[in-house]
PDB file of C-alpha atoms in Angstrom:
ATOM      1  CA  MET A  26      -0.299  -1.134 -24.261  1.00 86.00           C
ATOM      2  CA  ALA A  27       2.647  -3.367 -23.449  1.00 87.00           C
ATOM      3  CA  GLU A  28       3.028  -6.882 -22.128  1.00 88.00           C
ATOM      4  CA  GLY A  29       5.982  -9.132 -21.379  1.00 88.00           C
ATOM      5  CA  PRO A  30       8.420 -10.582 -18.824  1.00 88.00           C
ATOM      6  CA  VAL A  31      10.089  -8.427 -16.177  1.00 86.00           C
ATOM      7  CA  ALA A  32      12.986  -9.202 -13.821  1.00 84.00           C
ATOM      8  CA  SER A  33      15.462  -7.462 -11.534  1.00 78.00           C
ATOM      9  CA  SER A  34      18.477  -9.213 -13.142  1.00 79.00           C
ATOM     10  CA  PRO A  35      19.579  -9.917 -16.750  1.00 84.00           C
ATOM     11  CA  PHE A  36      17.372 -12.447 -18.493  1.00 81.00           C
ATOM     12  CA  ALA A  37      20.436 -14.441 -19.577  1.00 79.00           C
ATOM     13  CA  ALA A  38      21.108 -15.268 -15.921  1.00 78.00           C
ATOM     14  CA  LEU A  39      17.601 -16.632 -15.316  1.00 77.00           C
ATOM     15  CA  GLN A  40      16.263 -20.131 -15.681  1.00 71.00           C
ATOM     16  CA  VAL A  41      14.271 -21.113 -18.744  1.00 63.00           C
ATOM     17  CA  HIS A  42      10.955 -19.363 -18.427  1.00 59.00           C
ATOM     18  CA  HIS A  43       7.640 -20.652 -19.726  1.00 56.00           C
ATOM     19  CA  PRO A  44       5.254 -17.892 -20.839  1.00 57.00           C
ATOM     20  CA  GLU A  45       2.662 -16.965 -18.268  1.00 53.00           C
ATOM     21  CA  ARG A  46      -1.017 -16.825 -18.992  1.00 55.00           C
ATOM     22  CA  GLN A  47      -1.591 -13.543 -20.720  1.00 57.00           C
ATOM     23  CA  ALA A  48      -3.696 -10.927 -18.951  1.00 54.00           C
ATOM     24  CA  ASN A  49      -6.804  -9.459 -20.517  1.00 57.00           C
ATOM     25  CA  PHE A  50      -6.605  -5.940 -21.901  1.00 57.00           C
ATOM     26  CA  VAL A  51      -9.525  -3.965 -20.557  1.00 59.00           C
ATOM     27  CA  ARG A  52     -10.536  -0.347 -20.737  1.00 61.00           C
ATOM     28  CA  PHE A  53      -9.876   0.956 -17.269  1.00 62.00           C
ATOM     29  CA  ASP A  54     -12.007   3.306 -15.255  1.00 68.00           C
ATOM     30  CA  PRO A  55     -10.480   6.625 -14.171  1.00 68.00           C
ATOM     31  CA  PRO A  56      -8.761   6.150 -10.793  1.00 71.00           C
ATOM     32  CA  SER A  57     -10.370   7.988  -7.905  1.00 77.00           C
ATOM     33  CA  ALA A  58      -7.032   8.337  -6.087  1.00 88.00           C
ATOM     34  CA  TYR A  59      -3.486   9.377  -6.984  1.00 91.00           C
ATOM     35  CA  LEU A  60      -2.566   5.717  -6.657  1.00 91.00           C
ATOM     36  CA  GLU A  61      -4.405   2.470  -5.889  1.00 92.00           C
ATOM     37  CA  LEU A  62      -2.723  -0.886  -5.438  1.00 91.00           C
ATOM     38  CA  ASN A  63      -3.821  -4.427  -4.625  1.00 92.00           C
ATOM     39  CA  SER A  64      -1.066  -7.011  -4.083  1.00 92.00           C
ATOM     40  CA  VAL A  65      -0.903 -10.568  -2.745  1.00 91.00           C
ATOM     41  CA  SER A  66       1.814  -9.335  -0.360  1.00 90.00           C
ATOM     42  CA  LEU A  67       3.654  -6.209   0.736  1.00 86.00           C
ATOM     43  CA  GLN A  68       7.045  -7.828   0.037  1.00 86.00           C
ATOM     44  CA  PRO A  69       7.465  -6.565  -3.566  1.00 78.00           C
ATOM     45  CA  LEU A  70       6.875  -2.983  -2.397  1.00 78.00           C
ATOM     46  CA  LEU A  71       8.623  -2.613   0.947  1.00 83.00           C
ATOM     47  CA  GLY A  72      10.731  -5.745   1.354  1.00 84.00           C
ATOM     48  CA  SER A  73      14.040  -4.027   0.572  1.00 83.00           C
ATOM     49  CA  LEU A  74      13.221  -1.033   2.794  1.00 83.00           C
ATOM     50  CA  LEU A  75      12.048  -2.948   5.867  1.00 84.00           C
ATOM     51  CA  ASN A  76      14.972  -5.379   5.591  1.00 82.00           C
ATOM     52  CA  ASN A  77      17.565  -2.605   5.307  1.00 87.00           C
ATOM     53  CA  SER A  78      19.754  -2.981   8.396  1.00 87.00           C
ATOM     54  CA  LEU A  79      19.792   0.723   9.376  1.00 87.00           C
ATOM     55  CA  PHE A  80      16.060   1.192   8.864  1.00 86.00           C
ATOM     56  CA  ALA A  81      15.207  -2.107  10.565  1.00 87.00           C
ATOM     57  CA  GLN A  82      17.312  -1.240  13.616  1.00 87.00           C
ATOM     58  CA  GLN A  83      15.435   2.035  14.106  1.00 86.00           C
ATOM     59  CA  LEU A  84      12.042   0.355  13.738  1.00 86.00           C
ATOM     60  CA  ASP A  85      13.034  -2.217  16.345  1.00 86.00           C
ATOM     61  CA  SER A  86      14.721   0.029  18.922  1.00 85.00           C
ATOM     62  CA  ARG A  87      12.613   3.213  18.658  1.00 83.00           C
ATOM     63  CA  TYR A  88       9.171   1.869  17.783  1.00 82.00           C
ATOM     64  CA  GLY A  89       9.131  -1.746  18.983  1.00 81.00           C
ATOM     65  CA  LEU A  90       8.553  -3.281  15.540  1.00 84.00           C
ATOM     66  CA  PRO A  91      10.644  -6.505  15.675  1.00 86.00           C
ATOM     67  CA  LYS A  92      11.668  -8.540  12.645  1.00 87.00           C
ATOM     68  CA  GLN A  93       9.011 -11.135  13.434  1.00 87.00           C
ATOM     69  CA  LEU A  94       6.263  -8.555  13.008  1.00 87.00           C
ATOM     70  CA  ARG A  95       7.904  -6.970   9.948  1.00 89.00           C
ATOM     71  CA  ASP A  96       7.939 -10.400   8.298  1.00 90.00           C
ATOM     72  CA  VAL A  97       4.235 -10.823   9.127  1.00 90.00           C
ATOM     73  CA  LEU A  98       3.393  -7.455   7.554  1.00 90.00           C
ATOM     74  CA  LEU A  99       5.498  -8.139   4.443  1.00 90.00           C
ATOM     75  CA  LYS A 100       3.734 -11.414   3.667  1.00 92.00           C
ATOM     76  CA  ALA A 101       0.230 -10.005   4.221  1.00 92.00           C
ATOM     77  CA  PRO A 102      -2.116  -9.260   1.305  1.00 92.00           C
ATOM     78  CA  VAL A 103      -2.404  -5.478   1.019  1.00 92.00           C
ATOM     79  CA  LEU A 104      -4.621  -2.742  -0.422  1.00 92.00           C
ATOM     80  CA  VAL A 105      -3.041   0.720  -0.683  1.00 92.00           C
ATOM     81  CA  ARG A 106      -4.570   4.096  -1.565  1.00 92.00           C
ATOM     82  CA  LEU A 107      -2.875   7.464  -1.943  1.00 91.00           C
ATOM     83  CA  ASP A 108      -5.484  10.246  -1.818  1.00 89.00           C
ATOM     84  CA  ALA A 109      -5.167  13.999  -2.243  1.00 86.00           C
ATOM     85  CA  LEU A 110      -5.566  16.265   0.770  1.00 84.00           C
ATOM     86  CA  GLU A 111      -6.640  19.862   0.464  1.00 77.00           C
ATOM     87  CA  GLY A 112      -5.832  22.744   2.800  1.00 69.00           C
ATOM     88  CA  VAL A 113      -3.883  20.741   5.384  1.00 69.00           C
ATOM     89  CA  ARG A 114      -0.279  20.109   6.299  1.00 76.00           C
ATOM     90  CA  PHE A 115       0.248  17.174   3.930  1.00 82.00           C
ATOM     91  CA  GLN A 116      -0.323  16.902   0.192  1.00 84.00           C
ATOM     92  CA  ALA A 117      -1.722  13.380   0.374  1.00 87.00           C
ATOM     93  CA  ALA A 118      -2.890  10.683   2.753  1.00 90.00           C
ATOM     94  CA  ASN A 119      -1.735   7.079   2.494  1.00 91.00           C
ATOM     95  CA  GLN A 120      -3.793   4.154   3.740  1.00 92.00           C
ATOM     96  CA  ALA A 121      -2.857   0.467   3.742  1.00 92.00           C
ATOM     97  CA  ARG A 122      -5.281  -2.351   4.527  1.00 92.00           C
ATOM     98  CA  LEU A 123      -3.518  -5.594   5.417  1.00 93.00           C
ATOM     99  CA  MET A 124      -5.125  -8.976   6.087  1.00 93.00           C
ATOM    100  CA  LEU A 125      -3.437 -10.785   8.993  1.00 93.00           C
ATOM    101  CA  ALA A 126      -4.009 -14.230  10.466  1.00 92.00           C
ATOM    102  CA  ALA A 127      -5.959 -14.073  13.742  1.00 90.00           C
ATOM    103  CA  GLY A 128      -3.068 -15.827  15.525  1.00 91.00           C
ATOM    104  CA  GLU A 129      -0.780 -12.885  14.710  1.00 91.00           C
ATOM    105  CA  ILE A 130      -2.955 -10.235  16.341  1.00 91.00           C
ATOM    106  CA  ASP A 131      -1.576 -10.459  19.890  1.00 91.00           C
ATOM    107  CA  MET A 132       1.940  -9.746  18.618  1.00 90.00           C
ATOM    108  CA  THR A 133       0.573  -6.938  16.425  1.00 92.00           C
ATOM    109  CA  LYS A 134      -1.221  -5.351  19.380  1.00 92.00           C
ATOM    110  CA  ARG A 135       1.957  -5.445  21.506  1.00 91.00           C
ATOM    111  CA  SER A 136       3.896  -3.701  18.771  1.00 91.00           C
ATOM    112  CA  LEU A 137       1.179  -1.082  18.266  1.00 92.00           C
ATOM    113  CA  ASP A 138       1.274  -0.421  22.027  1.00 92.00           C
ATOM    114  CA  ALA A 139       5.043   0.111  21.746  1.00 91.00           C
ATOM    115  CA  VAL A 140       4.516   2.530  18.823  1.00 91.00           C
ATOM    116  CA  ALA A 141       1.880   4.362  20.885  1.00 94.00           C
ATOM    117  CA  THR A 142       4.326   4.793  23.769  1.00 93.00           C
ATOM    118  CA  ALA A 143       6.939   6.224  21.400  1.00 91.00           C
ATOM    119  CA  LEU A 144       4.445   8.663  19.835  1.00 93.00           C
ATOM    120  CA  LEU A 145       3.207   9.862  23.233  1.00 94.00           C
ATOM    121  CA  LYS A 146       6.802  10.618  24.232  1.00 92.00           C
ATOM    122  CA  ARG A 147       7.138  12.729  21.087  1.00 91.00           C
ATOM    123  CA  GLY A 148       4.177  14.942  21.951  1.00 94.00           C
ATOM    124  CA  PHE A 149       1.408  13.335  19.896  1.00 95.00           C
ATOM    125  CA  GLN A 150      -2.095  13.023  21.321  1.00 96.00           C
ATOM    126  CA  ARG A 151      -4.041   9.760  21.105  1.00 96.00           C
ATOM    127  CA  VAL A 152      -7.763   9.903  20.273  1.00 95.00           C
ATOM    128  CA  GLU A 153     -10.118   6.966  19.756  1.00 93.00           C
ATOM    129  CA  ARG A 154     -13.005   7.427  17.316  1.00 87.00           C
ATOM    130  CA  PRO A 155     -15.511   5.236  15.465  1.00 85.00           C
ATOM    131  CA  LEU A 156     -14.108   4.088  12.120  1.00 85.00           C
ATOM    132  CA  LEU A 157     -16.086   5.566   9.222  1.00 76.00           C
ATOM    133  CA  SER A 158     -17.732   2.990   6.955  1.00 73.00           C
ATOM    134  CA  PRO A 159     -17.906   3.257   3.124  1.00 69.00           C
ATOM    135  CA  ASP A 160     -21.187   5.198   3.387  1.00 71.00           C
ATOM    136  CA  GLY A 161     -19.526   7.765   5.662  1.00 69.00           C
ATOM    137  CA  LEU A 162     -21.324   6.605   8.811  1.00 73.00           C
ATOM    138  CA  PRO A 163     -19.593   5.355  11.982  1.00 73.00           C
ATOM    139  CA  SER A 164     -18.963   1.592  11.948  1.00 73.00           C
ATOM    140  CA  ASN A 165     -19.238  -0.780  14.892  1.00 72.00           C
ATOM    141  CA  HIS A 166     -15.506  -0.716  15.675  1.00 76.00           C
ATOM    142  CA  GLY A 167     -13.125   2.126  16.372  1.00 83.00           C
ATOM    143  CA  ASP A 168      -9.755   3.405  15.327  1.00 90.00           C
ATOM    144  CA  VAL A 169      -6.830   5.138  16.973  1.00 95.00           C
ATOM    145  CA  VAL A 170      -5.985   8.600  15.594  1.00 95.00           C
ATOM    146  CA  TRP A 171      -2.790  10.498  16.408  1.00 95.00           C
ATOM    147  CA  LEU A 172      -2.973  14.297  16.543  1.00 95.00           C
ATOM    148  CA  ASN A 173      -0.089  16.763  16.481  1.00 92.00           C
ATOM    149  CA  PRO A 174       0.089  19.596  19.077  1.00 89.00           C
ATOM    150  CA  GLN A 175      -2.109  21.743  16.787  1.00 89.00           C
ATOM    151  CA  GLY A 176      -4.827  19.059  16.806  1.00 90.00           C
ATOM    152  CA  HIS A 177      -4.425  17.887  13.192  1.00 90.00           C
ATOM    153  CA  PRO A 178      -4.605  14.147  12.397  1.00 91.00           C
ATOM    154  CA  GLN A 179      -1.213  12.718  11.460  1.00 93.00           C
ATOM    155  CA  GLY A 180      -2.236   9.093  11.014  1.00 94.00           C
ATOM    156  CA  GLY A 181      -3.559   6.144  12.939  1.00 95.00           C
ATOM    157  CA  TRP A 182      -4.638   2.518  12.840  1.00 95.00           C
ATOM    158  CA  SER A 183      -7.584   0.212  13.299  1.00 93.00           C
ATOM    159  CA  LEU A 184      -7.913  -3.521  13.949  1.00 90.00           C
ATOM    160  CA  GLY A 185     -11.112  -5.070  12.660  1.00 86.00           C
ATOM    161  CA  PRO A 186     -12.956  -8.023  14.205  1.00 83.00           C
ATOM    162  CA  ALA A 187     -11.777 -11.586  13.539  1.00 82.00           C
ATOM    163  CA  LEU A 188     -13.576 -13.052  10.522  1.00 84.00           C
ATOM    164  CA  ARG A 189     -12.912 -16.557   9.191  1.00 86.00           C
ATOM    165  CA  GLY A 190      -9.576 -16.677  10.997  1.00 89.00           C
ATOM    166  CA  GLN A 191      -8.376 -13.310   9.648  1.00 91.00           C
ATOM    167  CA  VAL A 192      -8.250  -9.744  10.925  1.00 91.00           C
ATOM    168  CA  GLU A 193      -7.921  -6.572   8.848  1.00 91.00           C
ATOM    169  CA  LEU A 194      -5.317  -4.055   9.968  1.00 93.00           C
ATOM    170  CA  LEU A 195      -5.766  -0.524   8.621  1.00 93.00           C
ATOM    171  CA  LEU A 196      -2.740   1.808   8.793  1.00 94.00           C
ATOM    172  CA  ALA A 197      -2.978   5.483   7.817  1.00 94.00           C
ATOM    173  CA  LEU A 198      -0.446   8.294   7.391  1.00 93.00           C
ATOM    174  CA  GLY A 199      -1.383  11.939   6.876  1.00 92.00           C
ATOM    175  CA  ASP A 200      -5.020  11.598   7.943  1.00 90.00           C
ATOM    176  CA  ALA A 201      -7.310   9.555  10.183  1.00 89.00           C
ATOM    177  CA  PRO A 202      -8.091   5.976   9.056  1.00 89.00           C
ATOM    178  CA  ASN A 203     -11.372   5.473   7.210  1.00 85.00           C
ATOM    179  CA  LEU A 204     -13.143   3.012   4.923  1.00 82.00           C
ATOM    180  CA  ARG A 205     -14.954   5.567   2.803  1.00 73.00           C
ATOM    181  CA  SER A 206     -13.479   4.375  -0.511  1.00 74.00           C
ATOM    182  CA  ASN A 207     -13.999   0.975  -2.100  1.00 74.00           C
ATOM    183  CA  PRO A 208     -10.655  -0.821  -2.522  1.00 77.00           C
ATOM    184  CA  LEU A 209      -9.224  -1.711  -5.910  1.00 79.00           C
ATOM    185  CA  LYS A 210      -9.915  -5.378  -6.693  1.00 82.00           C
ATOM    186  CA  ARG A 211      -7.709  -7.927  -8.403  1.00 80.00           C
ATOM    187  CA  MET A 212      -9.217  -9.795 -11.338  1.00 76.00           C
ATOM    188  CA  GLY A 213      -8.465 -13.311 -12.528  1.00 74.00           C
ATOM    189  CA  GLN A 214      -4.848 -14.414 -12.067  1.00 77.00           C
ATOM    190  CA  GLN A 215      -3.494 -11.021 -11.019  1.00 83.00           C
ATOM    191  CA  GLN A 216      -0.858 -11.127  -8.295  1.00 90.00           C
ATOM    192  CA  LEU A 217      -0.511  -7.343  -8.310  1.00 90.00           C
ATOM    193  CA  ARG A 218      -2.693  -4.605  -9.763  1.00 90.00           C
ATOM    194  CA  LEU A 219      -1.946  -0.891  -9.728  1.00 90.00           C
ATOM    195  CA  ARG A 220      -3.835   2.138 -11.012  1.00 91.00           C
ATOM    196  CA  ALA A 221      -2.375   5.624 -10.851  1.00 92.00           C
ATOM    197  CA  ARG A 222      -2.482   9.174 -12.180  1.00 92.00           C
ATOM    198  CA  PRO A 223       1.170   9.741 -13.147  1.00 91.00           C
ATOM    199  CA  ASP A 224       0.660  13.356 -14.200  1.00 90.00           C
ATOM    200  CA  GLN A 225      -0.607  14.210 -10.714  1.00 89.00           C
ATOM    201  CA  LEU A 226       2.227  12.296  -9.046  1.00 89.00           C
ATOM    202  CA  ALA A 227       4.704  14.190 -11.226  1.00 88.00           C
ATOM    203  CA  ARG A 228       3.083  17.498 -10.246  1.00 85.00           C
ATOM    204  CA  LEU A 229       3.749  16.650  -6.598  1.00 83.00           C
ATOM    205  CA  GLY A 230       7.351  15.723  -7.347  1.00 84.00           C
ATOM    206  CA  TRP A 231       6.730  12.046  -6.567  1.00 82.00           C
ATOM    207  CA  HIS A 232       7.604  10.740 -10.019  1.00 79.00           C
ATOM    208  CA  GLY A 233      10.946   8.923  -9.994  1.00 77.00           C
ATOM    209  CA  PRO A 234      13.644  10.168 -12.413  1.00 79.00           C
ATOM    210  CA  GLY A 235      14.037   6.707 -13.920  1.00 80.00           C
ATOM    211  CA  TRP A 236      10.570   6.688 -15.479  1.00 80.00           C
ATOM    212  CA  PRO A 237      10.171   7.717 -19.155  1.00 83.00           C
ATOM    213  CA  ARG A 238       8.851  11.235 -19.668  1.00 84.00           C
ATOM    214  CA  VAL A 239       5.821   9.917 -21.538  1.00 85.00           C
ATOM    215  CA  VAL A 240       4.735   8.056 -18.392  1.00 86.00           C
ATOM    216  CA  GLY A 241       4.972  11.201 -16.286  1.00 86.00           C
ATOM    217  CA  LYS A 242       2.575  12.999 -18.635  1.00 88.00           C
ATOM    218  CA  ALA A 243      -0.045  10.236 -18.677  1.00 90.00           C
ATOM    219  CA  PRO A 244      -3.327  10.993 -16.872  1.00 90.00           C
ATOM    220  CA  GLN A 245      -3.977   7.276 -16.362  1.00 91.00           C
ATOM    221  CA  LEU A 246      -1.850   4.184 -15.854  1.00 90.00           C
ATOM    222  CA  GLU A 247      -2.822   0.608 -15.121  1.00 90.00           C
ATOM    223  CA  LEU A 248      -0.295  -2.109 -14.386  1.00 89.00           C
ATOM    224  CA  GLU A 249      -0.796  -5.723 -13.456  1.00 89.00           C
ATOM    225  CA  MET A 250       1.375  -8.788 -12.880  1.00 88.00           C
ATOM    226  CA  THR A 251       0.115 -12.328 -13.273  1.00 87.00           C
ATOM    227  CA  ALA A 252       3.470 -13.585 -11.916  1.00 84.00           C
ATOM    228  CA  LEU A 253       5.802 -11.749  -9.548  1.00 83.00           C
ATOM    229  CA  PRO A 254       9.561 -11.819 -10.272  1.00 82.00           C
ATOM    230  CA  LYS A 255      11.547 -14.376  -8.288  1.00 79.00           C
ATOM    231  CA  GLN A 256      15.280 -14.753  -7.767  1.00 77.00           C
ATOM    232  CA  GLN A 257      15.813 -16.988 -10.796  1.00 79.00           C
ATOM    233  CA  GLN A 258      12.578 -16.475 -12.697  1.00 82.00           C
ATOM    234  CA  PRO A 259      11.005 -13.411 -14.294  1.00 85.00           C
ATOM    235  CA  GLY A 260       7.513 -12.177 -13.676  1.00 86.00           C
ATOM    236  CA  TRP A 261       4.874 -11.285 -16.260  1.00 88.00           C
ATOM    237  CA  LEU A 262       3.680  -7.701 -16.562  1.00 87.00           C
ATOM    238  CA  ARG A 263       0.972  -5.864 -18.476  1.00 88.00           C
ATOM    239  CA  LEU A 264       0.912  -2.085 -18.789  1.00 87.00           C
ATOM    240  CA  GLN A 265      -1.688   0.332 -20.159  1.00 88.00           C
ATOM    241  CA  LEU A 266      -1.165   4.057 -20.474  1.00 86.00           C
ATOM    242  CA  ASP A 267      -3.624   6.745 -21.504  1.00 85.00           C
ATOM    243  CA  LEU A 268      -1.556   9.142 -23.638  1.00 78.00           C
ATOM    244  CA  ARG A 269      -2.839  12.610 -24.450  1.00 71.00           C
TER     245      ARG A 269
END
């Protein structure tokens, strides 16, 4: 177990920092996925990537994802799961559930239409199906699934109904969208919570070289932040590893 401040720049260059409320150490349940994450926004994960000039230009020109929409997606609360796939083209499927304001949906739909046009030009087939609910039964709204020429799902999306001024956007890569798994929940003052199986990620070659070897051998990891790092202020992080 470890707990303390974390920042992307030397602590000496930061403003005086008052200790954050300490997180509770709890015995975690085994994760059901390779990785599960719940964050108050997508910015800490993909902000640098989506704001990279070369990457952003391609998203805008080839897929119709303008900066205005990218900013909307980056600020949205997000739930992410990385699940294993067996006997198919990909090793895992990634699903992100983002909560958008209802007023942002028209712009989102226009961009998804632009992405659809680009995918159709590249030989993908569009299929609309009922979205599977957590009990495995079809729900009352559908999703869009993209198939390759061999008929295998490559990903898709689904827009839920407006509820209390918000709409859930589900994005999937590697498989069709679904809601069969309960999302990881934040607890208390958590701004970000992550559970993972590092040993399985390392087996797939998805374990970054900068991580300590002991992390790569751990069957369970849980990480949470009660404060996210800012430009002049550190965040507060808690880490638990199951070492065997």
